[in-house]
Coordinates of C-alpha atoms and ligand atoms in Angstrom, one line a residue:
M1 CA 18.0 9.0 -18.8
L2 CA 21.5 9.0 -20.1
R3 CA 22.9 8.7 -16.6
Q4 CA 20.7 5.8 -15.8
A5 CA 21.7 3.9 -18.9
K6 CA 25.3 4.4 -18.0
T7 CA 24.8 3.1 -14.4
L8 CA 23.2 0.0 -15.8
K9 CA 26.1 -0.7 -18.1
T10 CA 28.8 -0.2 -15.6
S11 CA 27.1 -2.3 -12.9
A12 CA 26.5 -5.1 -15.5
A13 CA 30.1 -5.0 -16.5
K14 CA 31.3 -5.2 -13.0
S15 CA 29.2 -8.2 -12.1
R16 CA 29.5 -10.7 -14.8
T17 CA 28.8 -13.7 -12.6
R18 CA 26.1 -12.1 -10.4
V19 CA 23.3 -10.2 -11.9
V20 CA 22.8 -7.1 -9.8
P21 CA 19.3 -5.7 -10.2
T22 CA 20.0 -2.0 -10.7
R23 CA 17.0 -0.1 -9.4
T24 CA 17.1 3.4 -10.9
V25 CA 14.9 5.6 -8.9
K26 CA 13.7 8.9 -10.1
R27 CA 14.4 11.3 -7.3
V28 CA 13.8 14.7 -8.9
Y29 CA 10.6 16.0 -10.6
F30 CA 10.7 19.1 -12.7
F31 CA 8.0 21.8 -13.1
G32 CA 8.1 24.8 -15.3
A33 CA 7.1 26.4 -18.6
G34 CA 3.5 25.1 -18.4
K35 CA 4.5 21.5 -17.8
A36 CA 5.2 19.4 -14.7
E37 CA 6.4 15.9 -14.2
G38 CA 4.2 15.7 -11.0
N39 CA 0.6 16.5 -10.1
A40 CA -1.7 17.1 -7.2
A41 CA -2.2 13.4 -6.6
M42 CA 1.5 12.8 -5.8
K43 CA 1.5 14.4 -2.3
D44 CA 3.1 11.3 -0.7
L45 CA 6.1 11.5 -2.9
L46 CA 6.4 15.2 -3.7
G47 CA 4.9 16.6 -0.5
G48 CA 1.8 18.9 -0.5
K49 CA 3.8 21.9 -1.6
G50 CA 5.6 20.1 -4.4
A51 CA 2.5 18.3 -5.7
N52 CA 0.5 21.5 -5.8
L53 CA 3.3 23.5 -7.4
A54 CA 3.3 20.9 -10.2
E55 CA -0.5 21.0 -10.4
M56 CA -0.6 24.8 -10.6
T57 CA 2.1 24.7 -13.3
N58 CA 0.0 22.2 -15.3
M59 CA -3.1 24.5 -14.8
G60 CA -1.2 27.3 -16.5
L61 CA -0.9 29.4 -13.4
P62 CA 2.2 31.6 -13.1
V63 CA 4.4 29.5 -10.9
P64 CA 8.2 30.2 -10.9
P65 CA 9.8 27.0 -12.4
G66 CA 11.8 24.6 -10.3
F67 CA 12.1 20.9 -9.2
T68 CA 11.1 18.8 -6.3
I69 CA 13.3 16.2 -4.6
T70 CA 11.1 13.4 -3.4
T71 CA 10.2 12.5 0.2
A72 CA 11.7 9.0 -0.5
T73 CA 15.1 10.7 -0.9
C74 CA 14.7 12.2 2.5
K75 CA 14.2 8.8 3.9
E76 CA 17.3 7.5 2.1
Y77 CA 19.3 10.4 3.4
N78 CA 18.3 9.7 7.0
D79 CA 18.6 5.9 6.6
L80 CA 22.2 6.5 5.3
G81 CA 23.1 8.3 8.6
Q82 CA 22.4 11.7 7.0
K83 CA 24.3 11.3 3.8
L84 CA 23.0 12.3 0.4
P85 CA 22.4 9.1 -1.7
R86 CA 24.9 8.5 -4.6
G87 CA 23.8 10.1 -7.8
L88 CA 21.4 12.6 -6.2
M89 CA 23.5 15.7 -6.8
E90 CA 24.1 14.7 -10.4
E91 CA 20.3 14.6 -10.9
V92 CA 19.9 17.9 -9.1
T93 CA 22.6 19.4 -11.3
A94 CA 20.8 18.1 -14.5
N95 CA 17.6 19.7 -13.3
L96 CA 19.4 22.9 -12.4
R97 CA 20.6 23.1 -16.0
K98 CA 17.1 22.6 -17.2
L99 CA 16.0 25.4 -14.9
E100 CA 18.7 27.7 -16.3
K101 CA 17.4 27.0 -19.8
V102 CA 13.7 27.7 -18.9
T103 CA 14.6 30.9 -17.0
G104 CA 17.4 32.0 -19.3
K105 CA 19.6 32.7 -16.3
K106 CA 22.7 31.0 -14.9
F107 CA 23.3 29.8 -11.4
G108 CA 26.4 31.6 -10.0
D109 CA 26.8 33.9 -13.1
P110 CA 27.3 37.5 -11.9
D111 CA 26.2 38.8 -15.3
N112 CA 22.8 37.1 -15.4
P113 CA 22.3 35.2 -12.1
L114 CA 19.7 32.6 -11.3
L115 CA 18.8 32.6 -7.6
V116 CA 16.7 29.8 -6.1
A117 CA 14.6 29.1 -3.0
V118 CA 15.0 25.8 -1.1
R119 CA 11.7 24.9 0.5
S120 CA 10.6 22.0 2.6
G121 CA 7.2 20.4 2.3
A122 CA 5.9 17.0 3.6
A123 CA 2.7 15.3 2.6
I124 CA 0.9 17.0 5.4
S125 CA 1.6 20.5 6.3
M126 CA 3.6 21.0 9.5
P127 CA 3.5 24.7 10.1
G128 CA 6.7 26.2 11.3
M129 CA 8.5 22.9 11.7
M130 CA 10.9 23.0 8.9
D131 CA 12.6 25.8 7.1
T132 CA 13.1 27.7 3.9
V133 CA 16.2 29.3 2.5
L134 CA 15.7 32.1 0.0
N135 CA 18.1 33.9 -2.4
I136 CA 20.6 30.9 -2.8
G137 CA 23.2 31.6 -5.4
L138 CA 24.3 35.0 -4.2
N139 CA 27.9 35.7 -3.2
D140 CA 30.2 38.7 -3.2
Q141 CA 30.4 38.8 -7.0
V142 CA 26.9 37.8 -7.9
V143 CA 25.4 40.5 -5.5
E144 CA 27.4 43.1 -7.4
G145 CA 26.1 41.7 -10.7
L146 CA 22.6 41.6 -9.5
A147 CA 22.9 45.3 -8.4
R148 CA 24.1 46.3 -11.8
L149 CA 21.6 44.2 -13.7
T150 CA 18.6 45.5 -11.9
N151 CA 20.0 48.9 -11.4
N152 CA 18.9 48.4 -7.8
P153 CA 21.8 47.9 -5.4
R154 CA 19.4 48.2 -2.4
F155 CA 17.4 45.2 -3.6
A156 CA 20.6 43.2 -4.2
Y157 CA 22.1 43.8 -0.8
D158 CA 18.7 43.3 0.9
S159 CA 18.5 39.9 -0.7
Y160 CA 22.1 39.0 0.2
R161 CA 21.7 39.9 3.9
R162 CA 18.6 37.8 4.0
L163 CA 20.5 34.8 2.5
I164 CA 23.3 35.0 5.0
N165 CA 20.8 35.2 7.8
M166 CA 18.6 32.3 6.6
Y167 CA 21.5 30.1 5.7
G168 CA 23.3 30.8 9.0
D169 CA 20.1 30.1 10.9
T170 CA 18.6 27.2 9.1
V171 CA 21.7 25.4 7.7
M172 CA 24.4 26.2 10.3
G173 CA 22.2 26.7 13.4
V174 CA 23.3 30.3 14.2
A175 CA 20.5 31.8 16.4
H176 CA 18.5 34.3 14.5
E177 CA 18.8 36.8 17.3
H178 CA 22.5 37.3 16.6
F179 CA 21.6 38.7 13.2
E180 CA 18.7 40.5 14.5
R181 CA 20.9 42.4 16.9
E182 CA 23.2 43.7 14.1
L183 CA 20.2 44.8 12.0
A184 CA 18.8 46.7 15.0
A185 CA 22.2 48.3 15.6
V186 CA 22.4 49.6 12.0
K187 CA 18.8 50.9 12.1
K188 CA 19.6 52.7 15.4
A189 CA 22.8 54.2 14.0
R190 CA 20.9 55.5 11.0
G191 CA 18.0 56.7 13.1
V192 CA 15.3 54.7 11.3
E193 CA 12.7 52.3 12.5
L194 CA 11.8 50.1 9.5
D195 CA 14.0 47.8 7.4
T196 CA 12.6 49.5 4.3
Q197 CA 14.1 52.8 5.4
L198 CA 17.6 51.4 5.1
N199 CA 19.4 52.3 1.8
A200 CA 21.9 50.3 -0.2
E201 CA 24.9 51.6 1.7
D202 CA 23.2 50.7 5.0
L203 CA 22.4 47.2 3.7
K204 CA 26.0 46.7 2.6
E205 CA 26.9 47.5 6.2
V206 CA 24.4 44.9 7.4
V207 CA 25.9 42.3 5.0
Q208 CA 29.4 43.0 6.5
R209 CA 28.1 42.6 10.0
Y210 CA 26.1 39.4 9.1
K211 CA 29.2 37.9 7.6
R212 CA 31.1 38.7 10.8
V213 CA 28.4 37.0 12.9
Y214 CA 28.5 34.0 10.6
R215 CA 32.3 33.7 10.8
E216 CA 32.2 34.1 14.6
H217 CA 29.6 31.4 15.2
V218 CA 30.4 28.9 12.4
G219 CA 34.1 29.2 12.5
E220 CA 34.4 29.8 8.7
D221 CA 33.3 32.3 6.1
F222 CA 29.9 32.3 4.5
P223 CA 30.2 29.9 1.5
Q224 CA 30.8 31.7 -1.7
D225 CA 30.2 28.6 -3.9
P226 CA 26.5 28.6 -4.9
M227 CA 26.6 24.8 -5.4
K228 CA 27.8 24.4 -1.8
Q229 CA 25.0 26.7 -0.6
L230 CA 22.4 24.7 -2.5
Q231 CA 23.6 21.3 -1.2
G232 CA 23.9 22.7 2.3
A233 CA 20.3 23.9 2.2
I234 CA 19.0 20.6 0.8
E235 CA 20.7 18.7 3.5
A236 CA 19.4 21.0 6.2
V237 CA 15.8 20.5 5.1
F238 CA 16.3 16.7 5.1
R239 CA 17.9 16.9 8.6
S240 CA 15.0 19.0 9.9
W241 CA 12.7 16.1 9.4
M242 CA 14.5 14.3 12.2
G243 CA 14.8 17.4 14.3
E244 CA 13.4 17.4 17.8
R245 CA 10.6 19.9 16.9
A246 CA 9.4 18.0 13.9
I247 CA 9.5 14.6 15.7
Q248 CA 7.5 16.1 18.6
Y249 CA 5.0 17.7 16.2
R250 CA 4.4 14.3 14.5
K251 CA 4.0 12.6 17.9
I252 CA 1.4 15.1 19.1
H253 CA -0.5 15.2 15.9
D254 CA -0.3 11.4 15.5
V255 CA 1.3 11.7 12.1
R256 CA 2.7 8.3 11.1
G257 CA 3.9 6.5 8.0
L258 CA 5.4 9.4 6.1
L259 CA 8.8 9.0 4.4
G260 CA 10.1 12.4 5.1
T261 CA 9.9 15.9 3.6
A262 CA 10.4 16.8 0.0
V263 CA 12.7 19.6 -1.0
N264 CA 11.5 22.2 -3.5
V265 CA 14.2 24.1 -5.4
Q266 CA 12.5 26.9 -7.2
A267 CA 13.6 30.0 -9.1
M268 CA 13.3 33.1 -7.0
V269 CA 10.8 35.9 -7.7
F270 CA 11.3 39.1 -5.8
G271 CA 8.7 41.0 -3.8
N272 CA 11.5 43.3 -2.6
M273 CA 12.4 44.9 -5.8
G274 CA 10.6 48.2 -4.9
D275 CA 7.2 49.8 -4.5
D276 CA 5.8 47.9 -7.5
S277 CA 6.7 44.6 -5.8
A278 CA 5.0 42.8 -2.9
T279 CA 4.4 39.5 -1.1
G280 CA 1.4 38.1 0.6
V281 CA -0.8 35.3 1.8
A282 CA -4.5 34.8 1.3
F283 CA -7.5 32.6 1.6
T284 CA -10.0 32.4 -1.2
R285 CA -12.8 32.8 1.4
N286 CA -12.8 33.9 5.0
P287 CA -11.6 30.9 7.1
S288 CA -13.3 32.1 10.3
T289 CA -16.7 33.3 9.1
G290 CA -16.9 31.4 5.8
E291 CA -17.9 34.5 4.0
N292 CA -17.3 34.3 0.3
K293 CA -14.9 37.2 0.3
F294 CA -11.2 37.4 -0.3
F295 CA -9.2 37.2 2.9
G296 CA -5.6 38.0 3.1
E297 CA -2.7 40.4 3.6
F298 CA 0.3 41.6 1.7
L299 CA 3.3 43.8 2.2
I300 CA 4.8 46.1 -0.4
N301 CA 8.6 45.8 -1.0
A302 CA 9.0 42.7 1.1
Q303 CA 10.2 39.1 1.0
G304 CA 9.3 35.8 2.5
E305 CA 8.3 35.8 6.1
D306 CA 8.1 39.6 6.5
V307 CA 4.3 39.3 6.3
V308 CA 3.9 36.9 9.2
A309 CA 6.9 38.2 11.2
G310 CA 5.0 41.4 12.0
I311 CA 7.9 43.7 11.0
R312 CA 5.5 46.1 9.4
T313 CA 1.8 46.1 9.3
P314 CA 0.5 44.3 6.2
I315 CA -2.3 45.7 4.0
D316 CA -5.6 44.0 3.6
C317 CA -5.8 42.3 0.2
N318 CA -9.2 43.8 -0.3
R319 CA -7.5 47.2 -0.4
M320 CA -5.0 46.2 -3.1
A321 CA -6.7 48.1 -5.9
Q322 CA -6.6 51.3 -3.9
E323 CA -3.2 51.0 -2.2
F324 CA -1.1 49.0 -4.6
S325 CA -2.4 48.1 -8.1
K326 CA -5.7 47.6 -9.8
Q327 CA -4.1 45.1 -12.1
S328 CA -2.7 42.9 -9.4
W329 CA -6.1 42.9 -7.6
K330 CA -7.8 41.7 -10.8
Q331 CA -5.2 39.0 -11.1
L332 CA -5.8 37.8 -7.6
L333 CA -9.6 37.6 -8.2
K334 CA -9.0 35.6 -11.3
I335 CA -6.7 33.3 -9.4
K336 CA -9.4 32.8 -6.7
E337 CA -11.8 31.6 -9.4
I338 CA -9.4 29.3 -11.1
L339 CA -8.2 27.7 -7.8
E340 CA -11.7 27.1 -6.5
K341 CA -12.9 25.7 -9.7
R342 CA -10.0 23.2 -9.8
Y343 CA -9.8 22.2 -6.2
R344 CA -13.5 22.7 -5.3
D345 CA -12.6 24.0 -1.9
V346 CA -11.2 27.0 -0.1
Q347 CA -7.5 27.5 -0.9
D348 CA -4.9 29.1 1.3
F349 CA -2.2 30.4 -1.0
E350 CA 1.0 32.5 -1.1
F351 CA 1.9 34.9 -3.8
T352 CA 4.7 37.3 -4.7
I353 CA 4.4 40.3 -7.1
E354 CA 7.6 41.2 -8.9
R355 CA 7.5 44.5 -10.7
G356 CA 3.8 44.2 -11.2
K357 CA 3.7 40.6 -12.2
L358 CA 2.0 38.1 -9.9
Y359 CA 3.5 34.7 -9.2
M360 CA 1.9 31.8 -7.2
L361 CA 4.2 30.2 -4.7
Q362 CA 1.9 27.8 -2.9
T363 CA -1.6 26.6 -2.5
R364 CA -3.3 24.2 -0.1
T365 CA -6.7 23.5 1.3
G366 CA -7.5 26.2 3.7
K367 CA -7.9 25.3 7.3
R368 CA -11.2 26.7 8.7
N369 CA -13.1 26.6 11.9
A370 CA -16.4 24.9 12.4
V371 CA -18.5 28.0 11.7
A372 CA -16.8 28.6 8.4
A373 CA -16.8 24.9 7.5
V374 CA -20.6 24.9 7.6
K375 CA -21.1 28.1 5.7
I376 CA -18.5 27.3 3.0
A377 CA -20.0 23.8 2.5
V378 CA -23.5 25.2 2.1
D379 CA -22.4 28.0 -0.2
M380 CA -20.3 25.8 -2.4
Y381 CA -23.2 23.4 -2.8
R382 CA -25.4 26.3 -3.8
E383 CA -22.8 27.6 -6.2
G384 CA -22.7 24.2 -7.8
L385 CA -19.1 23.6 -6.9
I386 CA -19.7 20.5 -4.8
D387 CA -22.6 18.0 -4.4
Q388 CA -24.6 17.5 -1.3
K389 CA -22.8 14.5 0.0
T390 CA -19.4 16.3 -0.3
A391 CA -20.9 19.3 1.5
V392 CA -21.9 17.2 4.5
L393 CA -18.5 15.4 4.6
R394 CA -16.8 18.8 4.7
V395 CA -17.9 19.4 8.3
D396 CA -15.9 17.5 10.8
P397 CA -18.2 16.5 13.7
A398 CA -15.4 16.7 16.2
S399 CA -14.7 20.3 15.3
L400 CA -18.2 21.4 16.3
D401 CA -16.9 21.6 19.8
Q402 CA -15.1 24.8 18.7
L403 CA -18.4 26.6 18.4
L404 CA -18.3 27.0 22.2
H405 CA -15.0 28.8 22.4
P406 CA -14.3 32.5 21.6
M407 CA -11.7 33.2 19.0
F408 CA -9.8 36.3 17.7
D409 CA -11.8 38.5 15.3
P410 CA -10.4 37.3 12.0
T411 CA -10.8 40.8 10.5
A412 CA -8.7 42.5 13.2
Q413 CA -5.1 43.5 12.5
R414 CA -2.6 41.1 14.1
N415 CA 0.6 42.8 15.3
V416 CA 2.5 39.6 15.7
I417 CA 5.6 40.1 17.9
A418 CA 6.7 36.4 18.0
K419 CA 5.8 33.0 17.0
G420 CA 6.0 29.8 19.0
L421 CA 4.4 26.4 18.7
P422 CA 0.6 26.1 18.7
A423 CA 0.5 23.9 21.8
S424 CA -3.2 24.2 22.8
P425 CA -5.8 25.9 20.7
G426 CA -7.9 28.9 21.6
A427 CA -7.6 32.7 22.0
A428 CA -6.4 34.4 25.2
V429 CA -5.9 38.1 26.1
G430 CA -4.3 39.2 29.3
K431 CA -1.7 41.3 31.0
C432 CA 1.8 39.8 31.5
A433 CA 2.5 37.8 34.6
F434 CA 5.9 36.4 35.2
S435 CA 5.5 33.8 37.9
A436 CA 2.9 31.3 38.9
E437 CA 2.3 33.0 42.3
E438 CA 1.9 36.4 40.6
A439 CA -0.6 34.9 38.1
H440 CA -2.6 33.4 40.8
E441 CA -2.7 36.5 43.0
R442 CA -3.5 38.9 40.3
T443 CA -6.3 36.7 39.0
Q444 CA -7.7 36.6 42.5
N445 CA -7.7 40.4 42.4
G446 CA -9.9 40.3 39.3
E447 CA -7.2 40.8 36.6
K448 CA -6.9 38.7 33.5
V449 CA -3.3 37.5 33.0
I450 CA -1.2 35.4 30.7
L451 CA 1.5 33.5 32.5
I452 CA 4.8 34.0 30.7
R453 CA 7.7 31.7 31.6
K454 CA 10.8 30.2 30.1
E455 CA 9.2 26.9 30.9
T456 CA 6.8 25.6 33.5
S457 CA 7.1 22.9 36.1
P458 CA 4.7 21.0 38.3
E459 CA 4.9 23.7 41.1
D460 CA 3.4 26.2 38.7
V461 CA 0.2 24.4 38.2
Q462 CA -2.0 26.6 40.3
G463 CA -0.8 29.8 38.6
M464 CA -1.1 28.1 35.2
H465 CA -4.7 27.2 36.0
S466 CA -5.5 30.8 37.1
A467 CA -4.0 32.4 34.0
V468 CA -6.2 32.8 30.9
G469 CA -3.4 31.6 28.8
I470 CA 0.2 30.3 29.0
L471 CA 3.2 31.4 27.0
T472 CA 6.7 29.9 27.2
S473 CA 10.0 30.8 25.4
T474 CA 11.4 27.2 25.4
G475 CA 10.0 23.7 25.2
G476 CA 8.1 21.8 22.6
M477 CA 4.7 20.3 22.0
T478 CA 5.2 17.8 24.7
S479 CA 6.6 20.2 27.3
H480 CA 5.0 20.5 30.7
A481 CA 3.1 23.7 29.8
A482 CA 1.8 22.2 26.5
V483 CA 0.6 18.9 28.0
V484 CA -1.1 20.5 31.0
A485 CA -2.7 23.3 29.0
R486 CA -4.2 20.9 26.5
G487 CA -5.6 18.8 29.3
W488 CA -7.5 21.8 30.5
G489 CA -8.4 23.2 27.0
K490 CA -6.5 26.4 27.9
P491 CA -4.8 28.4 25.1
C492 CA -1.1 27.9 25.1
V493 CA 1.9 28.8 23.0
V494 CA 5.3 27.3 23.7
G495 CA 8.8 27.7 22.4
A496 CA 8.5 31.3 21.4
G497 CA 12.3 31.5 21.3
A498 CA 12.5 35.2 20.3
L499 CA 11.2 36.2 23.8
Q500 CA 13.9 37.2 26.2
I501 CA 12.2 36.8 29.6
D502 CA 13.7 38.5 32.6
E503 CA 11.8 37.1 35.6
K504 CA 13.6 39.4 38.1
S505 CA 12.6 42.6 36.5
R506 CA 9.2 41.1 35.4
T507 CA 9.7 42.0 31.7
F508 CA 10.3 40.3 28.4
T509 CA 12.0 41.8 25.4
V510 CA 11.4 40.9 21.8
N511 CA 12.6 42.7 18.7
G512 CA 14.1 45.5 20.9
K513 CA 10.8 46.2 22.6
T514 CA 10.2 45.5 26.3
Y515 CA 6.9 44.5 27.9
G516 CA 6.0 44.6 31.6
P517 CA 3.2 43.6 34.0
Q518 CA 0.8 46.3 32.8
D519 CA 1.1 45.4 29.1
W520 CA -1.5 43.5 27.3
I521 CA -0.7 40.7 25.0
S522 CA -2.8 38.1 23.1
I523 CA -1.9 34.6 22.2
D524 CA -3.4 32.4 19.6
G525 CA -3.0 28.8 20.6
S526 CA -4.1 27.6 17.2
T527 CA -1.3 29.4 15.2
G528 CA 1.4 29.9 17.8
E529 CA 1.2 33.7 17.4
V530 CA 2.0 36.1 20.1
I531 CA 0.3 39.4 19.4
Q532 CA 0.8 42.8 20.9
G533 CA -2.2 44.4 22.7
Q534 CA -5.7 43.3 23.2
M535 CA -7.1 41.4 20.2
P536 CA -10.8 41.6 19.9
T537 CA -12.5 38.2 20.2
V538 CA -15.7 37.0 18.7
E539 CA -18.2 34.4 19.9
P540 CA -19.0 32.1 17.0
Q541 CA -22.8 32.3 16.4
M542 CA -25.1 29.4 15.5
S543 CA -27.3 30.8 12.8
G544 CA -27.8 31.0 9.1
P545 CA -26.4 27.8 7.5
F546 CA -27.0 25.8 10.6
Ligands
ADP1 N1 10.5 30.9 -5.2 C1 10.3 31.9 -4.3 N2 10.5 33.2 -4.6 C2 10.2 34.2 -3.7 N3 9.8 33.9 -2.5 C3 9.7 32.7 -2.1 C4 9.9 31.6 -3.0 N4 9.6 30.4 -2.3 C5 9.2 30.8 -1.1 N5 9.3 32.1 -0.9 C6 8.9 32.9 0.3 O1 9.2 32.2 1.4 C7 8.0 32.0 2.2 C8 8.1 30.7 3.0 O2 8.4 29.7 2.1 P1 7.6 28.3 2.2 O3 8.5 27.3 1.5 O4 6.3 28.5 1.7 O5 7.6 28.0 3.7 P2 6.4 27.5 4.7 O6 6.3 26.1 4.4 O7 6.9 27.8 6.0 O8 5.2 28.3 4.2 C9 6.9 32.1 1.2 O9 5.7 32.4 1.8 C10 7.4 33.1 0.2 O10 7.0 34.4 0.7
MG2 MG1 4.5 28.6 2.6

């Protein structure tokens, strides 16, 4: 407010003859300590994530505090030729001070550091299109302070190596695989298989190596100034809105009329503080069968994308009481109830447990298939959550076509080895074939194969048609493979960049593991997941609620 008043005064003073209308736009909305400036109705301005973080805060749910920079600011940024509008960083700083007050911590202070997450989020969800940077605010001094403060150097260095990786990748465009290689090397040298088996000293070594990678590829050192990190991450999220992937996604999904993405800056909570900490994702009901039963997974001592990245096998949330903590399980059930009462629909949400305390990081309406849509609508009507008209509207007639296609058994474990773009929906299971000719031939011999290519071209069409599914390591939603597969209704995942395909030796390598012609993989064209082995499929059945 003070700042706005000042702007008014100076501009009035400068233009005595000409009255310049000073439009003071509010660009930043705070949420925290049980109160938020936004709410669920403000998706267009705050994005879906921001609007619901505000809403959940107002509902009294445990949401780490933070603030949302509006989607309109993203438009300003891109209209200005990718420059932050004047006054934005002042507003950000003012909100950061507020955040420090609410959390009792200080950004950049080694003795009591506040760390933040910078998270994208447009009005509609665009899975995997834009990025998140966690643990902003760490540097060489702060990491030491955090280690002392928590008495947990392993946690501190684990967080730091993740920041350098995410910042390098998302903000500076250093390919993730360069970091991955160093991590693999340290694990190998220590003779361990899992990230969690690395100790504090090992992770210090990883940090050193990551910094080297950063310097090599960026040409300067990893920024030690937390404010510089924050600004870099905010700009990266704004830029990602105009990135090739995001533009293509909007084209394919016919998304129009949005201003841009919002940026959520939020205090970090830590699922990687030890065995009393965890992170997970869940649906309040089963999105494939519609069953009114909790559906989700979590990982102990983990952070961020670990759950979906398939680094370790996550635990079914329904086993949380037995394998983690009764109290957290109770909290989850309570949250299911509160969310469904408020939103009157299935919620797909993300949570993190820091030393036994559960925090909500996101909620949105859960996507479901047609079978589930029917069952959920009927059940919610019977439970008195929605009326009959709403129940009928909850089933999209166009989606009923899905009832004819098999899909992966939603209760089966998914060992996800890579993720690409969900180019053409459906589930496919097959052995690996590395050329169109091979795919065609082996299919003729009665095998089921998935055609795996860097990209496809018109000559490949016969083999593409023979294969049960198509997987490429490059290309976007409008690539040849994607367009052709969609035309046929064939499952297809494109742009799975982590795959290193060697056509000559007929193998591909991902996360240090190599797959050949006799190996089975499964692809989910609705999520973009590439899964190791043969996933069981289920035929949706027309019964019960129909
Ligand atoms: N404030 C936070 N504290 C801890 N972890 C976070 C925080 N914000 C996000 N994360 C982690 O990062 C993951 C991805 O971030 P998110 O912004 O939700 O990206 P996406 O839009 O891809 O889901 C979350 O699922 C969560 O595990
Ligand atoms: Mg998320």
